[in-house]
mmCIF file of C-alpha atoms and ligand atoms in Angstrom:
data_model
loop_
_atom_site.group_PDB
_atom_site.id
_atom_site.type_symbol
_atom_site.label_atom_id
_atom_site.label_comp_id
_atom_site.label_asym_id
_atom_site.label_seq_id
_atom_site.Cartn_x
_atom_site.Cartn_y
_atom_site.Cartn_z
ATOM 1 C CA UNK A 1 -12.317 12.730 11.263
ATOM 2 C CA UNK A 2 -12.970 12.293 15.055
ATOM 3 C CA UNK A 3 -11.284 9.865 17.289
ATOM 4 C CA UNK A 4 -13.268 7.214 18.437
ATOM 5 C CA UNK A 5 -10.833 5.578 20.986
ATOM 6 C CA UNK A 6 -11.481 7.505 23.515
ATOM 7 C CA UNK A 7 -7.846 8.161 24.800
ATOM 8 C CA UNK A 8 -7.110 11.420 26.141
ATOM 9 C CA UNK A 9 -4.398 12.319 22.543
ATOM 10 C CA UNK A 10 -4.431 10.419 19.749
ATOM 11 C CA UNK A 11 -1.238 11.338 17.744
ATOM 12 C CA UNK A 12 -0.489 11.335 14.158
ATOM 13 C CA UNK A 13 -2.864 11.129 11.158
ATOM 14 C CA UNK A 14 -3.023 7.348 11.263
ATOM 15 C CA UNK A 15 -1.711 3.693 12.826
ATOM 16 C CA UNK A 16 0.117 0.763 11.711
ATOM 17 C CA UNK A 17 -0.917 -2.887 12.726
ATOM 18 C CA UNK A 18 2.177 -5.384 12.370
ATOM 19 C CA UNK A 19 2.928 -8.955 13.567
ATOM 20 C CA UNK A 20 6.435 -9.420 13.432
ATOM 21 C CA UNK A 21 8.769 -12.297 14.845
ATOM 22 C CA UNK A 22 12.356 -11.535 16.948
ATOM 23 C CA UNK A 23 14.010 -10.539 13.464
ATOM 24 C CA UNK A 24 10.623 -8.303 12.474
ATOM 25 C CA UNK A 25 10.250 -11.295 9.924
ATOM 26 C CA UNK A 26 6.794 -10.137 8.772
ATOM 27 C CA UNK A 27 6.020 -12.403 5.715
ATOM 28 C CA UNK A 28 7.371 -15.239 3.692
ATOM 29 C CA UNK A 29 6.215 -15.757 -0.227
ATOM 30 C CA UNK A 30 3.813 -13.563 -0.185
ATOM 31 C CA UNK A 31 2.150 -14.750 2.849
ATOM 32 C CA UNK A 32 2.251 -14.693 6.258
ATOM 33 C CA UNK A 33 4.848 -17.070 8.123
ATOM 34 C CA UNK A 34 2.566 -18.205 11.190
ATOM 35 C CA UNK A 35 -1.136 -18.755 11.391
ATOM 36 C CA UNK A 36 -2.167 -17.411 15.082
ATOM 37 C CA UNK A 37 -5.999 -17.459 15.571
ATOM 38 C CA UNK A 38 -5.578 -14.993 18.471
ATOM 39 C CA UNK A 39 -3.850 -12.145 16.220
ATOM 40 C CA UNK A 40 -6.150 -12.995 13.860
ATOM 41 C CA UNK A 41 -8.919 -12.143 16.123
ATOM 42 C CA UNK A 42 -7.013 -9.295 17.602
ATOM 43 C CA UNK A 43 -6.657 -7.681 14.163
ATOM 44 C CA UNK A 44 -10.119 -8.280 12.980
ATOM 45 C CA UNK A 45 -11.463 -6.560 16.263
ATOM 46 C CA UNK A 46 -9.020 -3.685 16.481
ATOM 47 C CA UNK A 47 -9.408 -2.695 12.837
ATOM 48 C CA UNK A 48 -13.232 -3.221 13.061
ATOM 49 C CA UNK A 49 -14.024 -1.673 16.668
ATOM 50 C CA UNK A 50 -14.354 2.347 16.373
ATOM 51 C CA UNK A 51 -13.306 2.594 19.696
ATOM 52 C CA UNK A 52 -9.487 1.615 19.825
ATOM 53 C CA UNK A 53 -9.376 1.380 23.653
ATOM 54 C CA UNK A 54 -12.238 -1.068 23.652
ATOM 55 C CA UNK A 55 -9.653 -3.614 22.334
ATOM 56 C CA UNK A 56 -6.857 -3.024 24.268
ATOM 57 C CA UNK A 57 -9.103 -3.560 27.654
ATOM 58 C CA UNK A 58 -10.197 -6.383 25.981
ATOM 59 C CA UNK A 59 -7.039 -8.017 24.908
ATOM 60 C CA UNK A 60 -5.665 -7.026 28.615
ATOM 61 C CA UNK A 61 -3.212 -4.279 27.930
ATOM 62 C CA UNK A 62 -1.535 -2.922 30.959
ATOM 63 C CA UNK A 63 -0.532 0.717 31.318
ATOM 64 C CA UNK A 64 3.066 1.091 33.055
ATOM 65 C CA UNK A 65 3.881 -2.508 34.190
ATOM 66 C CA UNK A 66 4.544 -6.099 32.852
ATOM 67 C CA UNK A 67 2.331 -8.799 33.633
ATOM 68 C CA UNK A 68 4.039 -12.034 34.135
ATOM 69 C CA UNK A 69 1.156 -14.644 33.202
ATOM 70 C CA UNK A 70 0.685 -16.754 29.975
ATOM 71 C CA UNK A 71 -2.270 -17.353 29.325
ATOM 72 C CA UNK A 72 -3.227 -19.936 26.170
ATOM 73 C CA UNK A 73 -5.648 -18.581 23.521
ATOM 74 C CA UNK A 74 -8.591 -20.677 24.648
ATOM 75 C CA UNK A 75 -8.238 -19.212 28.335
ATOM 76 C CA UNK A 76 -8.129 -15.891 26.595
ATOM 77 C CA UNK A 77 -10.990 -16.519 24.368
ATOM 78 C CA UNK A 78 -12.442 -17.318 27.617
ATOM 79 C CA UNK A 79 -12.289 -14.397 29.182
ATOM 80 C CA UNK A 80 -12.826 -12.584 25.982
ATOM 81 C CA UNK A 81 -16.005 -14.415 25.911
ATOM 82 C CA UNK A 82 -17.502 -12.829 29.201
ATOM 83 C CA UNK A 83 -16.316 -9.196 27.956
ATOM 84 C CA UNK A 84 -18.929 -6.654 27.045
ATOM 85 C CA UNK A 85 -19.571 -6.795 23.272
ATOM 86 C CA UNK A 86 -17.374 -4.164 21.077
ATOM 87 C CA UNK A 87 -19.163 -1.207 20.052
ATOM 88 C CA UNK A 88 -19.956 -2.021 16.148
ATOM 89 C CA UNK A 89 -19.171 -0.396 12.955
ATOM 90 C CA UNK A 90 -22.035 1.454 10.800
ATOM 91 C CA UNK A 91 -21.634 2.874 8.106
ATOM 92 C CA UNK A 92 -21.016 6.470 9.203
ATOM 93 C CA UNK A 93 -18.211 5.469 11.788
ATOM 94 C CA UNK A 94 -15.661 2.778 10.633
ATOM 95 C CA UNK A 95 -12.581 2.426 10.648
ATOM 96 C CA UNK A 96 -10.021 2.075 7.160
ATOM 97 C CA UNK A 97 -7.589 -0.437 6.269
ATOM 98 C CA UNK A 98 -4.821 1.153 3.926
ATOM 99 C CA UNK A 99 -2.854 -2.300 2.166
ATOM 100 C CA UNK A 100 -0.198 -2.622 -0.644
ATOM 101 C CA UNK A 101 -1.533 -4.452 -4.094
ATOM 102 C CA UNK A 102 1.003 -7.131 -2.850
ATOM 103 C CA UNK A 103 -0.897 -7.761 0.462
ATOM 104 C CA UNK A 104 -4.090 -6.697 -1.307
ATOM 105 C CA UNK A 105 -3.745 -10.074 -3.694
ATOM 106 C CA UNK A 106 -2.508 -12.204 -0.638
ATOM 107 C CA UNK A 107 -6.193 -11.985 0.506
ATOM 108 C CA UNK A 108 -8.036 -14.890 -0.441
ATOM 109 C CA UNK A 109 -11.085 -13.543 -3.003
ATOM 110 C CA UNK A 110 -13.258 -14.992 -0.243
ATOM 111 C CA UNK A 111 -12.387 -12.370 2.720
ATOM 112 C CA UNK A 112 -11.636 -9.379 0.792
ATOM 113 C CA UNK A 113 -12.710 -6.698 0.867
ATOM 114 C CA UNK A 114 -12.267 -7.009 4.758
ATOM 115 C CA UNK A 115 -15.895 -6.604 6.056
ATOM 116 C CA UNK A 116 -16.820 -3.408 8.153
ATOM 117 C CA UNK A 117 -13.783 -1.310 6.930
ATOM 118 C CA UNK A 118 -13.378 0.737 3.978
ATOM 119 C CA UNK A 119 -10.496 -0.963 2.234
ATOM 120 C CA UNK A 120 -7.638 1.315 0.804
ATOM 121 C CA UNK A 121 -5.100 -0.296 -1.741
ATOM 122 C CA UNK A 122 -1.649 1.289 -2.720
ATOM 123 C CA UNK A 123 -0.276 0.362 -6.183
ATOM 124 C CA UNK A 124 1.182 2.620 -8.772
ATOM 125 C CA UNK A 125 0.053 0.642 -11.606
ATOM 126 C CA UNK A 126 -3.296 0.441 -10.952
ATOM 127 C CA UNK A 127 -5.675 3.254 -11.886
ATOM 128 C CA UNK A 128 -7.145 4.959 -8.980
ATOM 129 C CA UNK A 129 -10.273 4.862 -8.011
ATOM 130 C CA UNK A 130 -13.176 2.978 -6.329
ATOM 131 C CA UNK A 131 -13.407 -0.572 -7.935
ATOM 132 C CA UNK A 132 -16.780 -2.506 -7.620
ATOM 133 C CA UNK A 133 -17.865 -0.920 -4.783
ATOM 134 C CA UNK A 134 -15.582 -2.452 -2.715
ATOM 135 C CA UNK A 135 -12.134 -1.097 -2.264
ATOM 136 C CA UNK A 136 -10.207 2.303 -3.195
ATOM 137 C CA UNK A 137 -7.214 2.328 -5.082
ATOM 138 C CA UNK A 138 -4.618 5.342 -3.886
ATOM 139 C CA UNK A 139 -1.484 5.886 -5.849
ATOM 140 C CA UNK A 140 0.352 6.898 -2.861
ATOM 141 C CA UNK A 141 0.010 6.767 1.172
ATOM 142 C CA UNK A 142 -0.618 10.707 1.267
ATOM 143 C CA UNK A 143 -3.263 10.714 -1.094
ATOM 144 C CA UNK A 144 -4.813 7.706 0.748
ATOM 145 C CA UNK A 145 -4.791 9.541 4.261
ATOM 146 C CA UNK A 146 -5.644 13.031 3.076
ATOM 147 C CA UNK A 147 -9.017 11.845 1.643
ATOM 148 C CA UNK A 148 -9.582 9.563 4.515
ATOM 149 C CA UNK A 149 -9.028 12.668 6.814
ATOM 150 C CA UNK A 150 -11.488 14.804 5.159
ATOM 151 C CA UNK A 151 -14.010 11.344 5.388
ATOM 152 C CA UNK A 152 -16.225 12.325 8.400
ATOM 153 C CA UNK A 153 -17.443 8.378 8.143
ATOM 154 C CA UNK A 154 -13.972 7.383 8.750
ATOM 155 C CA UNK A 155 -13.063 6.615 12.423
ATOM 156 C CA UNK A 156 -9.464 5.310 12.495
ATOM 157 C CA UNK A 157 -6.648 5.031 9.600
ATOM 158 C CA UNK A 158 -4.876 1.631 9.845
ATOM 159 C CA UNK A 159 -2.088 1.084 7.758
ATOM 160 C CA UNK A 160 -1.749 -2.636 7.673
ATOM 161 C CA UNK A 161 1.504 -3.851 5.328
ATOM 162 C CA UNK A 162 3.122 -5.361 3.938
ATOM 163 C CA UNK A 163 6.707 -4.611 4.156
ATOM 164 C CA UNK A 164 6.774 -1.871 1.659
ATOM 165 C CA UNK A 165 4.044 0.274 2.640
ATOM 166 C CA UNK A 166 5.219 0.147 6.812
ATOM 167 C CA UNK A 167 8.405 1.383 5.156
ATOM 168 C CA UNK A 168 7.058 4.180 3.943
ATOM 169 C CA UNK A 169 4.434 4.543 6.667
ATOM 170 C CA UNK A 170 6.885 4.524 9.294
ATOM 171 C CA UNK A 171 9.162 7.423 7.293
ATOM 172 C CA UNK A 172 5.723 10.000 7.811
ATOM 173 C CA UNK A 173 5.376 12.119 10.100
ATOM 174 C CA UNK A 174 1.360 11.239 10.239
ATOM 175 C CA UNK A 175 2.625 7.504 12.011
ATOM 176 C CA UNK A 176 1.520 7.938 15.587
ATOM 177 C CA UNK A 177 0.854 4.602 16.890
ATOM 178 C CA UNK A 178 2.102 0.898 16.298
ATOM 179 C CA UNK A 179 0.250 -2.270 17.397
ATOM 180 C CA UNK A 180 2.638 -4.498 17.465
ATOM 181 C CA UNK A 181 2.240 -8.068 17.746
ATOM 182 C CA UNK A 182 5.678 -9.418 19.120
ATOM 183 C CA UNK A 183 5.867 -13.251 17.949
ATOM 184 C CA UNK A 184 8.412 -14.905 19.912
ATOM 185 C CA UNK A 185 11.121 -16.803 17.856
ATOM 186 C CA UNK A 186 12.944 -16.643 14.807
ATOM 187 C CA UNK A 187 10.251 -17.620 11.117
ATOM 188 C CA UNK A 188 11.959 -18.014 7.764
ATOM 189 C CA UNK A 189 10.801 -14.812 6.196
ATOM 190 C CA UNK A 190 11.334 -13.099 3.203
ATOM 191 C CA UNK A 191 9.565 -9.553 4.190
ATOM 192 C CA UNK A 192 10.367 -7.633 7.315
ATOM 193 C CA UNK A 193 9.322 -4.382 9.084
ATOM 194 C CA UNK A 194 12.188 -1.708 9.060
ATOM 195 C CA UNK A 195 13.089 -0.451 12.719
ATOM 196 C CA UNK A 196 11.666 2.035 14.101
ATOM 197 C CA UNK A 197 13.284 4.853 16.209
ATOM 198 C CA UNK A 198 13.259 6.039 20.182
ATOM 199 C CA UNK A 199 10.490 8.543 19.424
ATOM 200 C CA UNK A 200 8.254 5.628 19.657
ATOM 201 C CA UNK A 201 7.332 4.715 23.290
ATOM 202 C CA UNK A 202 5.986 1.503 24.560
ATOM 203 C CA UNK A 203 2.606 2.560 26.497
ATOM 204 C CA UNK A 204 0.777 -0.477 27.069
ATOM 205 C CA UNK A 205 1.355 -4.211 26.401
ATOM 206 C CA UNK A 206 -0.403 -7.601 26.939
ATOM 207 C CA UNK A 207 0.581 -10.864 28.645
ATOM 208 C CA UNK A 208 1.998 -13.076 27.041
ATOM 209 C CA UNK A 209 -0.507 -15.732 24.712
ATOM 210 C CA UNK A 210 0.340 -19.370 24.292
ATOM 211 C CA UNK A 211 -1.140 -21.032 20.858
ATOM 212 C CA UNK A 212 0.194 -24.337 19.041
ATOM 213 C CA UNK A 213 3.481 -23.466 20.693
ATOM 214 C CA UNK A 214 4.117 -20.196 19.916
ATOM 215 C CA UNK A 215 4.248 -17.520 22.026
ATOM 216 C CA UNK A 216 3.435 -13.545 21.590
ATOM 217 C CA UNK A 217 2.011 -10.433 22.989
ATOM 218 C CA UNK A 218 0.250 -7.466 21.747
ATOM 219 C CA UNK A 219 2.198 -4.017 22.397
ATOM 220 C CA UNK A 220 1.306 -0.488 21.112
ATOM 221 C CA UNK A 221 4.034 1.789 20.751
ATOM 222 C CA UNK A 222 3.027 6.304 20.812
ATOM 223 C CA UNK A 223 4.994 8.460 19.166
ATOM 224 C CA UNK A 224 6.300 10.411 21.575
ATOM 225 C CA UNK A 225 4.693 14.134 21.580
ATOM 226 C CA UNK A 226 7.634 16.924 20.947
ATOM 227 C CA UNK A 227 8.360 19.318 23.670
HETATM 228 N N1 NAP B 1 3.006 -9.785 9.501
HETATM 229 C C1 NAP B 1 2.147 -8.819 9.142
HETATM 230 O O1 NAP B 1 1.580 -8.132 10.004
HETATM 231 C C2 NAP B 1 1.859 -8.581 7.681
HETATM 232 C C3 NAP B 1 0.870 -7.680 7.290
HETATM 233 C C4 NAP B 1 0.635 -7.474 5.933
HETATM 234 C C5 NAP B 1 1.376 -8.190 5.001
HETATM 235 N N2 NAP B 1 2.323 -9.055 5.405
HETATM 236 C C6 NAP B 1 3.138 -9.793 4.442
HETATM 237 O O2 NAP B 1 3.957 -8.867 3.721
HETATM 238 C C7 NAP B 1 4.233 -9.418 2.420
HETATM 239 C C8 NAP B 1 3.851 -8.388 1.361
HETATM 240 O O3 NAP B 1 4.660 -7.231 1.552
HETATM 241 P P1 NAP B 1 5.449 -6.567 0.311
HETATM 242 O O4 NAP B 1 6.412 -5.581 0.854
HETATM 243 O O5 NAP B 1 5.973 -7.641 -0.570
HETATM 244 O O6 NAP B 1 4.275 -5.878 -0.515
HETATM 245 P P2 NAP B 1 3.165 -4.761 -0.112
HETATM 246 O O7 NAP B 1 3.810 -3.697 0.709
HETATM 247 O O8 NAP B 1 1.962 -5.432 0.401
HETATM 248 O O9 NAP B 1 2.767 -4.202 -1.560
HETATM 249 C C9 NAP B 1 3.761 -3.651 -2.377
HETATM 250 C C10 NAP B 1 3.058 -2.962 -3.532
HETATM 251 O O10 NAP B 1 2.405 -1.801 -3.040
HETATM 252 C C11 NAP B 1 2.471 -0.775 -4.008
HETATM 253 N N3 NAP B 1 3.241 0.329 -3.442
HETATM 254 C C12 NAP B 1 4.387 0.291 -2.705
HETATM 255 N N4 NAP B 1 4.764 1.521 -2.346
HETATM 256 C C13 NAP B 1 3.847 2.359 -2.862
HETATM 257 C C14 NAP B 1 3.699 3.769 -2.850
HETATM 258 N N5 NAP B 1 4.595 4.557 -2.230
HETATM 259 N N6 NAP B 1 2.645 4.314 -3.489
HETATM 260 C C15 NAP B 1 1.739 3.530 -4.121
HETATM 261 N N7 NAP B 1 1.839 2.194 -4.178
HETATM 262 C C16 NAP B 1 2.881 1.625 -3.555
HETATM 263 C C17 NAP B 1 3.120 -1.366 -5.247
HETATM 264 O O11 NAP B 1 2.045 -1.935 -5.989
HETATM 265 P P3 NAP B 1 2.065 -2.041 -7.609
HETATM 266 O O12 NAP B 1 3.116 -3.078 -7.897
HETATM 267 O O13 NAP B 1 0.679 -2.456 -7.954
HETATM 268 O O14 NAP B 1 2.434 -0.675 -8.108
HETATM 269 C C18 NAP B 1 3.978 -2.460 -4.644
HETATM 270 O O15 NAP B 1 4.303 -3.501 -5.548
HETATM 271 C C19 NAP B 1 3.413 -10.707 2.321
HETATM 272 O O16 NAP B 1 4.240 -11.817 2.655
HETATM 273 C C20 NAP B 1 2.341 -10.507 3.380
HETATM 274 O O17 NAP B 1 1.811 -11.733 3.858
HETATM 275 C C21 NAP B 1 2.588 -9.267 6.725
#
């Protein structure tokens, strides 16, 4: 597995994507508790895009200091609209999506698989396997990611929830990075993301986005490299 993102260390094995409010509410029955177009977009694009750092210019991310502005989602879009076009998946350089069944079946039939990424599901029910041609069943997180290592057509590991698999994901050593999307505010939830500890350090975050009155900001969190 190479590294597409271009950043000079990429640690751990593979990342988790989260959106999670003040409480790390992440999810309410079965779903999710807001609907933002801009993490939407943010998480379509980072998942899809081979080359993580592509994103993070795009989405503004500033190394070492805190930028002040709001901007709304359209003025975003805006600017997002003049960027360069991402560099595009094919199929020997993609990125994979690891889910739990539970988030798996919280897909509407209609966008799942997610296009342009291999889809990994966790369950220990369901037989593993590839099913239809469209998505691989893994009976547990280290199976998933040690086949997805070996994959030389696999760019990036995501790890993308719900609450159950970021617990687990967070617990292995293989976690290097979170993208965090920190939703301002307090969501009745029913799911949330388990803390997680000082070895992860904030390296770059975004100004703050304004949409339908919410307000939140994309950070990514490294795990801190020992020694
Ligand atoms: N805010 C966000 O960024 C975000 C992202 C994703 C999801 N969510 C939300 O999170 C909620 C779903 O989370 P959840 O915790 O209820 O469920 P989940 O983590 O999506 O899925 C749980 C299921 O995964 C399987 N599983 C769990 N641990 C496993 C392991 N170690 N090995 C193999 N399989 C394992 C089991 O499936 P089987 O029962 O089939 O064995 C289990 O029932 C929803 O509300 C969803 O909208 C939020």
């Amino acid at each position: 597995m190479t590294d597409g993102s271009g950043m000079p260390e990429r640690p751990g094995l593979f990342s988790l994507v989260v959106a999670a409010d003040a409480k790390r509410g992440i999810g309410k029955d079965g779903t999710l508790p807001w609907k933002l177009k801009g993490d939407m977009r943010w998480f379509k694009e980072l998942t899809t895009c081979p080359d993580a750092t592509e994103v993070l210019t795009r989405y503004l991310m500033n190394i070492g200091f805190r930028d002040k502005r709001t901007h709304t989602w359209d003025s975003l879009t805006a600017r997002i609209g003049g960027a360069p076009a991402l560099k595009d998946w094919s199929p020997a350089a993609r990125n994979a999506v690891l889910m739990g069944r539970k988030t798996w079946d919280s897909l509407p039939a209609r966008f799942r698989p997610l296009p342009g990424r291999l889809n990994g599901v966790l369950s220990r029910r369901l037989p593993p396997g590839v099913f239809q041609g469209s998505h691989h069943v893994w009976s547990s997180l280290q199976a998933a990611v040690e086949e997805l290592e070996r994959d030389p057509t696999v760019t990036n590991i995501y790890v993308v929830g719900g609450g159950e698999i970021y617990a687990e994901a967070l617990r292995h050593p293989g976690c290097g990075r979170i993208f965090l999307t920190d939703v301002d505010g307090e969501f009745p939830c029913d799911t949330f993301l388990p803390p997680f500890g000082p070895e992860f350090r904030e390296t770059a975050i975004s100004p703050l986005v304004e949409e339908s009155g919410v307000r939140y900001r994309f950070r990514l969190f490294e795990r801190a490299q020992p020694g």
